[in-house]
Amino acid sequence: MSAYSQRPWLKLYSPGLPADITPEHSTLLEVFRSALRRRPDTEIIRYFDGVMTMSELDEASDALAAALAERGFAPGDRMGIYVQNDPAFLIGLLAVWKAGGAGVAINPMNKARELTYLLADSGATALLCLEELYDGVAKAAIESGSTSVRTVVTCSPLDGQTRNDPRLFAALGRSRPEGTLDLTEVLDSHAGRRADAPEPGPDDVAVLTYTSGTTGVPKGAMNTHRTMTFNAVTYREWMKLGTDDAILGVAPLFHITGLIGHVALALLLPCPLILAHRFHPEVVMDAIREHRPSFTVGAITVFISLAGVEGATRDDFSSLRVVYSGGAPIAPAVNQQFLDQTGIYIHNIYGLTETNSPSHAVPLGVHAPVDPTSGALSVGVPVFNTVVRILDEDGNEAPVGEIGEIATTGPQVVPGYWQKPEATEASLPGGELRTGDVGFMDPDGWFYLVDRKKDMINAAGYKVWPREVEDVLYGHPAVREAAVVGVPDEYRGETVKAFVSLKPGAVITPEELIDYCRSQMAAYKYPRSVEFVDELPKTTTGKILRRELRDQAT
Ligand code: AMP
């Protein structure tokens, strides 16, 4: 047995935790129905002054499922969910499962170009969409004729609450886009009805969650009911959570951390999930004061922002018993500052979309070690039932302590990418995920990330793939060549920079190119700076050397 398969990290688990767990359910719909039977009156969603109980969520999702089925949504079909952290996200997700289908989690920051690709690639036949995103974005995607969307249900972030917090909703009116159904009307018109569809099975896709890659083409990770359920249970057991807890929903629900560590976990316990549409530090701080959450998980920038809210006191944070942060590196100094200010230790948690949130986490109550050489804070130890190996350049297992690629096997690893067998084979050979992250394990079993094999840029947990930004730049008539790299940024960790050479005679400013990119892609992706160069550095075979540019820029 190799050093890794002996799982030396098991001795670091919190006392009483087993090496392996067996979830009591194998689909998220079973998870939900079981929690509903036990606790129909649990307030599963708290949204400003609005509350929704488990029974109400059940009724609402039944009604939407019935309406979808009536419009031809069939078992196995997909529905895009293109909303913020709104109650509609949960209603939509449960409704598609009840109608026998799968959700496609879509970032509401996405523009028409991105949305069209995701809807077309997933073959979605239905879309649940924020009203304000319909006219500006979704309508164009659907009218492009490239998608199979037949049914659009729109909703408003004003639904489900009455406070209308002006900090978020001052400029927001209501609209009823033509050709769409309205969620609140559907819930009324279909109240008491249900879809007559077969129950999803454990290996059916529950959510397609898109992640890009070096090719620049987003791939739908097939987050199945089984893999999602497994890691919802991981959270419950690892963080010792129960029905008395309340979850602060600060991670975007369309991203894997929010899907598992907020939605699936809240449905499993069940316990309240506190939502606030989108992350606005002052608004979230008020939600913490009002709803007193005990658990959260989010990107480190969320905690930096909350700590910076004027007037925030130690008392305000005192209900947060268990706090984890993942998705992006945590600087040990930032962790210490947060601890000094709030009394809360932020536990590191690491994983990918393909591992349904954690493959690693710091044991609850333990302060993770810092690697003296790289200064990296440990990302924790592999969670239940999981084996993580470090591989050298040739794909062989590296000795303990040596740096190499992190490769993960476990029940939370996705079976593959939606209709992309080659990408699946490349990233998941034999079912083991090649993460593209570079790190090592120390002799005690702690893991550290020190580099990346992949070209990805990590801007505050939002992943930007240079190839996609470059493709957009190449679409501009002035651009001859483009290379996009990540450069250090004090707040976002990394940010996006483009090096561009122009076509002979082209006249354009960096600002104009930035504006062009901004109109084509989600806000977190567009280059924050553009530098014009005569020639981009290349290998003898003509491949642009992104790394050289990155080193030059940092
Ligand atoms: P995503 O698929 O968006 O969840 O992104 C996964 C990637 O985020 C990983 O491959 C890592 O590069 C990065 N990541 C996730 N968690 C951490 C963490 N705790 N520390 C550093 N990087 C992280």
Coordinates of C-alpha atoms and ligand atoms in Angstrom, one line a residue:
M1 CA 0.0 0.0 0.0
S2 CA 1.3 3.5 -0.8
A3 CA 1.8 6.2 1.8
Y4 CA -1.3 7.9 0.5
S5 CA -3.7 5.0 0.4
Q6 CA -2.9 4.3 4.0
R7 CA -4.6 7.6 4.7
P8 CA -2.2 8.9 7.4
W9 CA -4.5 11.9 7.8
L10 CA -7.2 9.9 9.6
K11 CA -5.5 10.4 12.9
L12 CA -6.1 14.1 12.5
Y13 CA -9.9 13.7 12.3
S14 CA -11.9 15.2 15.2
P15 CA -12.4 12.7 18.0
G16 CA -15.3 10.3 17.3
L17 CA -15.4 10.9 13.5
P18 CA -15.2 7.7 11.4
A19 CA -12.9 7.2 8.5
D20 CA -15.8 6.4 6.2
I21 CA -19.5 7.4 6.2
T22 CA -22.5 5.9 4.5
P23 CA -25.2 8.5 3.7
E24 CA -28.7 7.4 4.7
H25 CA -30.1 8.7 1.4
S26 CA -28.8 8.5 -2.2
T27 CA -30.8 11.3 -3.9
L28 CA -31.4 14.9 -2.9
L29 CA -35.1 14.4 -3.4
E30 CA -35.1 11.6 -0.8
V31 CA -33.0 13.9 1.4
F32 CA -35.7 16.6 1.1
R33 CA -38.7 14.3 1.5
S34 CA -37.2 12.7 4.6
A35 CA -36.5 16.2 6.2
L36 CA -40.0 17.3 5.2
R37 CA -41.5 14.4 7.0
R38 CA -39.5 15.0 10.1
R39 CA -39.8 18.8 10.2
P40 CA -42.5 20.3 7.9
D41 CA -42.5 23.5 9.9
T42 CA -38.8 24.3 9.8
E43 CA -38.2 27.7 8.3
I44 CA -35.9 26.5 5.4
I45 CA -35.5 30.0 3.9
R46 CA -35.2 33.3 5.6
Y47 CA -35.0 36.1 3.0
F48 CA -35.0 39.6 4.5
D49 CA -38.4 39.7 6.3
G50 CA -39.7 36.7 4.3
V51 CA -39.9 33.1 5.6
M52 CA -40.6 29.9 3.8
T53 CA -41.2 26.6 5.6
M54 CA -40.3 23.2 4.4
S55 CA -44.0 22.5 3.6
E56 CA -44.3 25.8 1.7
L57 CA -41.2 24.9 -0.3
D58 CA -42.7 21.5 -1.0
E59 CA -45.9 23.0 -2.2
A60 CA -44.2 25.7 -4.3
S61 CA -41.9 23.2 -6.0
D62 CA -44.8 20.8 -6.7
A63 CA -46.7 23.6 -8.4
L64 CA -43.7 24.6 -10.6
A65 CA -42.9 21.0 -11.4
A66 CA -46.5 20.5 -12.5
A67 CA -46.4 23.6 -14.7
L68 CA -43.1 22.5 -16.3
A69 CA -44.5 19.0 -17.0
E70 CA -47.6 20.5 -18.5
R71 CA -45.4 22.4 -20.9
G72 CA -43.6 19.3 -22.1
F73 CA -40.7 19.2 -19.7
A74 CA -39.9 15.5 -19.6
P75 CA -37.9 13.2 -17.3
G76 CA -34.2 13.7 -18.2
D77 CA -34.7 17.3 -19.4
R78 CA -32.6 20.2 -18.1
M79 CA -33.7 23.6 -16.8
G80 CA -31.3 26.5 -16.5
I81 CA -31.4 28.3 -13.2
Y82 CA -30.3 31.8 -13.8
V83 CA -31.1 33.7 -10.5
Q84 CA -29.1 35.1 -7.6
N85 CA -29.3 33.8 -4.0
D86 CA -33.1 34.1 -4.1
P87 CA -35.8 31.7 -2.8
A88 CA -36.6 30.9 -6.4
F89 CA -33.3 29.0 -6.6
L90 CA -34.5 26.3 -4.2
I91 CA -38.0 26.2 -5.6
G92 CA -36.6 25.8 -9.1
L93 CA -34.1 23.1 -8.2
L94 CA -36.6 21.0 -6.3
A95 CA -39.1 21.5 -9.1
V96 CA -36.8 20.1 -11.8
W97 CA -36.0 17.1 -9.7
K98 CA -39.7 16.5 -9.0
A99 CA -40.3 16.8 -12.8
G100 CA -37.6 14.1 -13.3
G101 CA -35.0 16.5 -14.6
A102 CA -31.7 18.2 -13.7
G103 CA -30.8 21.8 -13.1
V104 CA -28.1 23.8 -14.9
A105 CA -26.6 26.3 -12.5
I106 CA -25.9 29.5 -14.3
N107 CA -24.0 32.6 -13.0
P108 CA -26.4 35.6 -13.2
M109 CA -23.4 37.7 -14.1
N110 CA -23.2 35.9 -17.5
K111 CA -23.9 37.9 -20.6
A112 CA -25.8 36.7 -23.7
R113 CA -22.8 35.1 -25.3
E114 CA -22.0 33.0 -22.2
L115 CA -25.7 32.1 -21.5
T116 CA -26.3 31.0 -25.0
Y117 CA -23.4 28.6 -24.9
L118 CA -24.5 27.1 -21.5
L119 CA -28.1 26.7 -22.6
A120 CA -27.0 25.2 -25.9
D121 CA -24.4 22.9 -24.5
S122 CA -26.7 21.6 -21.7
G123 CA -29.6 21.2 -24.1
A124 CA -31.8 23.0 -21.6
T125 CA -35.5 23.1 -22.6
A126 CA -36.6 25.4 -19.8
L127 CA -35.1 28.4 -18.0
L128 CA -35.9 30.0 -14.7
C129 CA -34.6 33.5 -15.0
L130 CA -34.6 36.8 -13.1
E131 CA -37.0 39.2 -14.7
E132 CA -34.3 41.9 -15.1
L133 CA -32.1 39.4 -16.9
Y134 CA -34.7 38.4 -19.4
D135 CA -35.0 41.5 -21.7
G136 CA -31.4 42.4 -21.4
V137 CA -29.8 39.0 -21.8
A138 CA -31.8 35.8 -21.9
K139 CA -34.3 36.9 -24.6
A140 CA -31.3 37.4 -27.0
A141 CA -29.9 34.0 -26.1
I142 CA -33.2 32.3 -26.8
E143 CA -34.0 34.2 -29.9
S144 CA -30.6 33.4 -31.3
G145 CA -32.1 30.0 -32.2
S146 CA -29.1 28.2 -30.8
T147 CA -30.8 26.8 -27.7
S148 CA -33.7 24.4 -27.2
V149 CA -35.4 26.5 -24.5
R150 CA -39.2 26.3 -24.9
T151 CA -40.4 27.5 -21.5
V152 CA -39.1 30.5 -19.6
V153 CA -40.3 31.2 -16.1
T154 CA -39.3 34.6 -14.8
C155 CA -39.1 35.7 -11.2
S156 CA -38.2 38.8 -9.2
P157 CA -35.9 39.2 -6.2
L158 CA -38.7 41.1 -4.6
D159 CA -40.7 37.9 -4.4
G160 CA -40.8 36.3 -1.0
Q161 CA -40.2 39.4 1.1
T162 CA -41.8 42.8 1.6
R163 CA -38.9 44.9 3.0
N164 CA -37.5 45.9 -0.5
D165 CA -34.1 46.9 1.0
P166 CA -33.2 50.1 -1.0
R167 CA -29.5 49.2 -0.8
L168 CA -30.2 46.3 -3.2
F169 CA -33.5 47.1 -4.8
A170 CA -33.8 50.9 -5.1
A171 CA -33.8 50.9 -8.9
L172 CA -35.7 47.7 -9.3
G173 CA -39.2 47.7 -10.7
R174 CA -41.4 44.8 -11.8
S175 CA -42.0 43.7 -15.3
R176 CA -43.9 40.9 -17.0
P177 CA -41.8 40.0 -20.1
E178 CA -43.9 38.8 -22.9
G179 CA -43.8 35.1 -23.8
T180 CA -42.7 34.1 -20.3
L181 CA -44.5 32.6 -17.3
D182 CA -44.3 34.4 -14.0
L183 CA -43.2 32.3 -11.0
T184 CA -45.7 33.7 -8.5
E185 CA -48.5 33.3 -11.0
V186 CA -47.5 29.7 -11.7
L187 CA -47.4 29.0 -8.0
D188 CA -51.0 30.3 -7.7
S189 CA -52.4 28.7 -10.9
H190 CA -50.8 25.3 -10.2
A191 CA -51.3 25.2 -6.4
G192 CA -52.1 21.7 -5.2
R193 CA -50.9 20.0 -8.4
R194 CA -47.9 17.8 -8.9
A195 CA -45.8 16.5 -11.7
D196 CA -46.3 12.8 -12.5
A197 CA -42.6 11.9 -13.1
P198 CA -40.4 9.0 -12.0
E199 CA -38.1 9.7 -9.0
P200 CA -34.5 10.6 -9.9
G201 CA -32.0 7.8 -9.3
P202 CA -28.7 8.2 -7.4
D203 CA -26.6 8.3 -10.6
D204 CA -28.8 10.8 -12.4
V205 CA -27.5 14.3 -12.9
A206 CA -28.9 16.6 -10.2
V207 CA -27.1 19.7 -11.4
L208 CA -24.8 20.5 -14.3
T209 CA -22.3 23.0 -13.0
Y210 CA -20.1 24.5 -15.6
T211 CA -16.3 24.9 -15.2
S212 CA -13.9 25.9 -17.9
G213 CA -10.6 24.5 -18.8
T214 CA -7.4 25.2 -20.7
T215 CA -9.4 24.8 -23.9
G216 CA -11.6 27.7 -22.9
V217 CA -14.8 25.8 -23.5
P218 CA -16.9 25.4 -20.4
K219 CA -17.7 21.8 -19.5
G220 CA -20.8 20.7 -17.5
A221 CA -19.6 18.8 -14.4
M222 CA -22.2 16.1 -13.8
N223 CA -23.0 16.6 -10.2
T224 CA -25.2 13.5 -9.6
H225 CA -27.6 13.0 -6.7
R226 CA -25.2 10.5 -5.2
T227 CA -22.1 12.7 -5.3
M228 CA -24.0 15.8 -4.0
T229 CA -25.7 13.9 -1.2
F230 CA -22.4 12.4 -0.1
N231 CA -20.8 15.8 0.4
A232 CA -23.9 17.3 2.0
V233 CA -23.5 14.6 4.6
T234 CA -19.8 15.3 4.8
Y235 CA -20.5 18.9 5.8
R236 CA -23.1 17.7 8.4
E237 CA -20.7 15.3 10.1
W238 CA -17.4 17.2 9.7
M239 CA -18.9 20.4 11.0
K240 CA -21.2 18.7 13.6
L241 CA -24.3 20.6 12.3
G242 CA -27.9 19.9 13.2
T243 CA -31.4 21.2 13.2
D244 CA -30.5 24.0 15.7
D245 CA -28.1 25.6 13.3
A246 CA -28.8 28.3 10.7
I247 CA -26.7 28.7 7.6
L248 CA -25.6 32.1 6.3
G249 CA -25.8 31.8 2.5
V250 CA -23.0 34.0 1.3
A251 CA -21.5 31.7 -1.3
P252 CA -23.3 32.0 -4.7
L253 CA -25.8 29.2 -5.0
F254 CA -24.9 28.6 -8.6
H255 CA -21.4 27.7 -7.6
I256 CA -20.6 24.3 -6.1
T257 CA -19.8 25.7 -2.6
G258 CA -23.3 27.3 -2.3
L259 CA -25.0 24.3 -3.9
I260 CA -23.6 21.8 -1.4
G261 CA -22.6 23.9 1.6
H262 CA -25.8 25.9 1.6
V263 CA -28.7 24.3 -0.4
A264 CA -28.1 20.6 -0.1
L265 CA -26.9 20.9 3.5
A266 CA -29.9 23.1 4.6
L267 CA -32.3 20.5 2.9
L268 CA -30.5 17.7 4.7
L269 CA -30.5 19.0 8.2
P270 CA -33.0 20.7 7.8
C271 CA -32.3 24.2 9.1
P272 CA -32.8 27.8 7.9
L273 CA -30.8 29.0 5.0
I274 CA -30.4 32.8 5.2
L275 CA -30.4 34.4 1.8
A276 CA -29.9 38.0 0.8
H277 CA -30.1 38.1 -3.0
R278 CA -26.5 38.9 -3.7
F279 CA -23.5 39.7 -1.5
H280 CA -23.7 43.3 -0.2
P281 CA -21.5 43.5 2.9
E282 CA -23.8 45.9 4.9
V283 CA -26.9 44.0 4.0
V284 CA -25.4 40.7 4.9
M285 CA -24.1 42.1 8.2
D286 CA -27.7 43.2 9.0
A287 CA -28.9 39.7 8.1
I288 CA -26.3 38.3 10.5
R289 CA -27.6 40.6 13.2
E290 CA -31.2 39.7 12.5
H291 CA -31.1 36.0 11.9
R292 CA -28.0 34.9 14.0
P293 CA -26.5 32.2 11.7
S294 CA -24.3 29.6 13.3
F295 CA -22.5 28.3 10.2
T296 CA -21.2 29.6 6.9
V297 CA -18.8 28.8 4.2
G298 CA -17.6 31.3 1.6
A299 CA -14.7 32.9 -0.2
I300 CA -12.2 34.7 2.0
T301 CA -13.1 38.1 0.4
V302 CA -16.5 37.7 1.9
F303 CA -15.0 37.6 5.4
I304 CA -12.6 40.5 4.6
S305 CA -15.6 42.6 3.5
L306 CA -17.7 41.7 6.5
A307 CA -14.9 42.6 8.9
G308 CA -14.6 45.9 7.1
V309 CA -18.3 46.9 7.6
E310 CA -18.4 50.1 9.6
G311 CA -19.8 49.5 13.1
A312 CA -19.5 45.7 13.0
T313 CA -18.7 44.5 16.4
R314 CA -17.4 41.2 17.9
D315 CA -20.9 40.6 19.3
D316 CA -22.4 40.8 15.8
F317 CA -20.3 37.8 14.8
S318 CA -20.8 35.9 18.0
S319 CA -23.5 33.6 16.7
L320 CA -21.1 32.1 14.0
R321 CA -19.9 29.0 15.7
V322 CA -18.5 27.3 12.7
V323 CA -16.9 29.1 9.8
Y324 CA -15.1 27.7 6.7
S325 CA -13.7 29.3 3.7
G326 CA -12.8 27.8 0.3
G327 CA -12.5 28.5 -3.3
A328 CA -9.3 30.6 -3.1
P329 CA -6.1 30.8 -1.1
I330 CA -6.3 32.2 2.5
A331 CA -3.3 34.3 3.6
P332 CA -2.4 33.3 7.1
A333 CA -2.2 37.0 8.1
V334 CA -5.8 37.6 6.9
N335 CA -7.0 34.7 9.0
Q336 CA -5.2 36.0 12.1
Q337 CA -6.6 39.5 11.6
F338 CA -10.2 38.1 11.4
L339 CA -9.6 36.0 14.5
D340 CA -8.3 39.1 16.4
Q341 CA -11.2 41.2 15.3
T342 CA -14.0 38.8 15.6
G343 CA -12.8 35.9 17.8
I344 CA -13.6 33.5 14.9
Y345 CA -11.1 31.1 13.4
I346 CA -11.8 30.6 9.7
H347 CA -11.2 26.9 8.8
N348 CA -9.8 26.3 5.3
I349 CA -11.7 24.0 3.0
Y350 CA -10.6 22.9 -0.4
G351 CA -12.3 21.2 -3.4
L352 CA -13.4 21.7 -6.9
T353 CA -16.7 21.7 -8.8
E354 CA -15.7 18.2 -9.7
T355 CA -15.5 17.1 -6.1
N356 CA -18.8 18.6 -5.1
S357 CA -17.2 21.0 -2.7
P358 CA -14.8 19.5 -0.2
S359 CA -12.2 16.9 -0.9
H360 CA -10.2 18.4 2.0
A361 CA -11.1 20.4 5.1
V362 CA -9.5 21.4 8.3
P363 CA -10.9 19.5 11.3
L364 CA -13.3 21.5 13.3
G365 CA -11.7 23.5 16.1
V366 CA -8.2 22.9 14.8
H367 CA -5.9 25.7 13.6
A368 CA -4.3 24.5 10.4
P369 CA -0.5 24.5 10.1
V370 CA 1.4 26.9 7.8
D371 CA 4.2 25.5 5.5
P372 CA 7.4 27.4 6.5
T373 CA 8.8 27.3 3.0
S374 CA 6.0 28.5 0.9
G375 CA 4.0 30.3 3.7
A376 CA 0.9 28.5 2.5
L377 CA -1.9 27.7 5.0
S378 CA -2.8 24.0 4.9
V379 CA -6.0 23.3 3.0
G380 CA -6.7 20.6 5.5
V381 CA -6.9 16.8 5.3
P382 CA -8.9 14.6 2.9
V383 CA -12.5 14.1 4.1
F384 CA -14.3 10.8 4.7
N385 CA -13.9 7.9 2.2
T386 CA -11.4 9.9 0.2
V387 CA -7.9 9.1 -1.0
V388 CA -5.7 11.9 -2.3
R389 CA -2.4 11.3 -4.0
I390 CA 0.4 13.5 -5.2
L391 CA 1.6 12.7 -8.7
D392 CA 4.9 13.6 -10.4
E393 CA 5.3 14.9 -13.9
D394 CA 5.0 11.4 -15.3
G395 CA 1.8 10.6 -13.4
N396 CA 3.6 8.4 -10.9
E397 CA 3.0 8.7 -7.1
A398 CA 5.4 11.2 -5.6
P399 CA 7.1 10.5 -2.2
V400 CA 5.5 12.2 0.8
G401 CA 6.6 15.8 1.1
E402 CA 7.4 16.2 -2.6
I403 CA 5.4 18.6 -4.7
G404 CA 3.2 17.4 -7.5
E405 CA -0.3 17.4 -8.9
I406 CA -3.2 16.6 -6.5
A407 CA -5.2 13.6 -7.6
T408 CA -8.4 12.7 -5.8
T409 CA -10.6 9.6 -5.6
G410 CA -13.8 9.4 -3.5
P411 CA -17.6 9.2 -3.6
Q412 CA -17.9 12.9 -4.1
V413 CA -16.0 12.9 -7.4
V414 CA -18.2 13.5 -10.4
P415 CA -18.4 10.7 -13.0
G416 CA -17.5 13.1 -15.8
Y417 CA -18.5 16.1 -17.9
W418 CA -21.7 16.4 -19.8
Q419 CA -21.3 14.9 -23.3
K420 CA -17.6 15.4 -23.3
P421 CA -16.0 11.9 -23.1
E422 CA -12.5 13.1 -24.1
A423 CA -12.4 15.8 -21.5
T424 CA -13.7 13.3 -18.9
E425 CA -10.9 10.8 -19.9
A426 CA -8.3 13.6 -19.7
S427 CA -9.3 14.9 -16.2
L428 CA -10.7 11.8 -14.7
P429 CA -8.6 8.8 -15.8
G430 CA -9.9 5.7 -14.1
G431 CA -12.3 7.9 -12.0
E432 CA -9.4 9.7 -10.3
L433 CA -9.6 13.5 -10.6
R434 CA -6.5 15.2 -11.8
T435 CA -7.1 18.6 -10.2
G436 CA -4.5 20.7 -11.9
D437 CA -3.6 22.0 -8.5
V438 CA 0.0 21.5 -7.4
G439 CA 0.9 20.8 -3.8
F440 CA 2.2 18.3 -1.3
M441 CA 1.3 16.3 1.8
D442 CA 3.4 16.5 4.9
P443 CA 4.2 13.4 6.9
D444 CA 1.2 14.0 9.3
G445 CA -1.2 14.0 6.4
W446 CA -1.8 17.8 6.0
F447 CA -2.1 19.0 2.4
Y448 CA -0.8 22.3 1.0
L449 CA -1.4 24.0 -2.3
V450 CA 1.7 25.8 -3.7
D451 CA 1.0 26.3 -7.4
R452 CA -1.2 25.4 -10.3
K453 CA -0.6 23.3 -13.4
K454 CA -3.6 24.8 -15.0
D455 CA -3.7 28.3 -16.5
M456 CA -6.7 29.3 -14.4
I457 CA -6.9 32.8 -12.7
N458 CA -8.5 32.8 -9.3
A459 CA -10.1 36.2 -8.7
A460 CA -11.6 36.0 -5.2
G461 CA -12.9 32.4 -5.9
Y462 CA -14.3 33.3 -9.3
K463 CA -12.3 31.3 -11.9
V464 CA -11.2 32.9 -15.1
W465 CA -9.8 30.9 -17.9
P466 CA -7.4 32.9 -20.1
R467 CA -8.4 31.1 -23.2
E468 CA -12.0 32.4 -23.0
V469 CA -10.9 36.0 -22.5
E470 CA -8.4 35.7 -25.3
D471 CA -11.1 34.3 -27.6
V472 CA -13.1 37.4 -27.0
L473 CA -10.1 39.7 -27.5
Y474 CA -9.4 38.0 -30.8
G475 CA -13.0 38.9 -31.8
H476 CA -12.0 42.6 -31.9
P477 CA -10.9 43.8 -35.3
A478 CA -7.9 45.7 -33.9
V479 CA -6.3 42.7 -32.1
R480 CA -3.6 40.7 -33.8
E481 CA -2.5 38.5 -30.8
A482 CA -3.6 38.3 -27.2
A483 CA -2.5 36.6 -24.0
V484 CA -4.3 36.8 -20.7
V485 CA -2.6 36.2 -17.3
G486 CA -3.3 36.5 -13.6
V487 CA -1.5 39.2 -11.7
P488 CA -1.5 39.7 -7.9
D489 CA -4.3 41.9 -6.5
E490 CA -4.5 42.9 -2.9
Y491 CA -8.2 42.2 -2.5
R492 CA -9.1 39.7 -5.2
G493 CA -5.9 37.6 -4.7
E494 CA -5.4 37.7 -8.5
T495 CA -6.9 39.8 -11.2
V496 CA -7.0 39.6 -15.0
K497 CA -4.4 41.3 -17.3
A498 CA -4.2 41.1 -21.0
F499 CA -1.1 41.5 -23.2
V500 CA -2.1 42.5 -26.7
S501 CA -0.4 43.2 -30.0
L502 CA -2.4 45.2 -32.5
K503 CA -2.9 44.8 -36.2
P504 CA -0.8 47.1 -38.4
G505 CA -2.5 50.5 -38.5
A506 CA -5.0 49.7 -35.7
V507 CA -5.7 52.6 -33.4
I508 CA -7.4 51.8 -30.1
T509 CA -6.8 52.6 -26.4
P510 CA -6.5 50.0 -23.6
E511 CA -9.7 51.4 -22.1
E512 CA -11.7 50.8 -25.3
L513 CA -10.5 47.2 -25.4
I514 CA -11.5 46.7 -21.7
D515 CA -14.9 48.2 -22.4
Y516 CA -15.3 45.8 -25.4
C517 CA -14.5 42.8 -23.2
R518 CA -16.8 44.1 -20.4
S519 CA -19.7 44.1 -22.8
Q520 CA -19.0 40.4 -23.8
M521 CA -18.5 38.7 -20.5
A522 CA -19.4 38.4 -16.8
A523 CA -17.9 41.2 -14.7
Y524 CA -15.4 39.1 -12.9
K525 CA -13.7 38.0 -16.1
Y526 CA -12.9 41.1 -18.2
P527 CA -9.3 42.3 -18.1
R528 CA -8.7 45.0 -15.5
S529 CA -5.6 46.2 -17.5
V530 CA -4.4 45.8 -21.0
E531 CA -0.8 46.3 -22.0
F532 CA 0.1 46.7 -25.7
V533 CA 3.3 45.0 -26.8
D534 CA 4.9 44.7 -30.3
E535 CA 5.3 40.9 -30.0
L536 CA 4.1 38.3 -27.6
P537 CA 6.8 35.9 -26.4
K538 CA 6.5 32.5 -28.0
T539 CA 8.1 29.1 -28.1
T540 CA 10.0 28.0 -31.2
T541 CA 6.8 26.3 -32.3
G542 CA 4.9 29.5 -32.0
K543 CA 3.0 28.8 -28.8
I544 CA 2.4 32.0 -26.8
L545 CA 4.3 31.8 -23.4
R546 CA 1.7 32.9 -20.9
R547 CA 3.8 31.9 -18.0
E548 CA 6.6 34.2 -19.1
L549 CA 4.2 37.1 -19.4
R550 CA 2.8 36.3 -16.0
D551 CA 6.3 36.2 -14.4
Q552 CA 7.1 39.5 -16.2
A553 CA 3.9 41.1 -14.9
T554 CA 4.3 40.1 -11.3
Ligands
AMP1 P1 -14.1 25.6 -8.5 O1 -14.3 24.5 -9.5 O2 -14.6 26.9 -9.0 O3 -14.6 25.3 -7.2 O4 -12.5 25.9 -8.4 C1 -11.7 24.9 -7.9 C2 -10.3 25.5 -7.7 O5 -10.3 26.5 -6.7 C3 -9.3 24.5 -7.2 O6 -8.8 23.7 -8.2 C4 -8.3 25.4 -6.6 O7 -7.4 25.9 -7.5 C5 -9.1 26.6 -6.0 N1 -9.4 26.4 -4.6 C6 -10.4 25.8 -4.0 N2 -10.4 25.8 -2.7 C7 -9.2 26.4 -2.3 C8 -8.5 26.7 -1.1 N3 -9.0 26.5 0.1 N4 -7.3 27.3 -1.2 C9 -6.7 27.6 -2.4 N5 -7.3 27.4 -3.6 C10 -8.5 26.8 -3.6

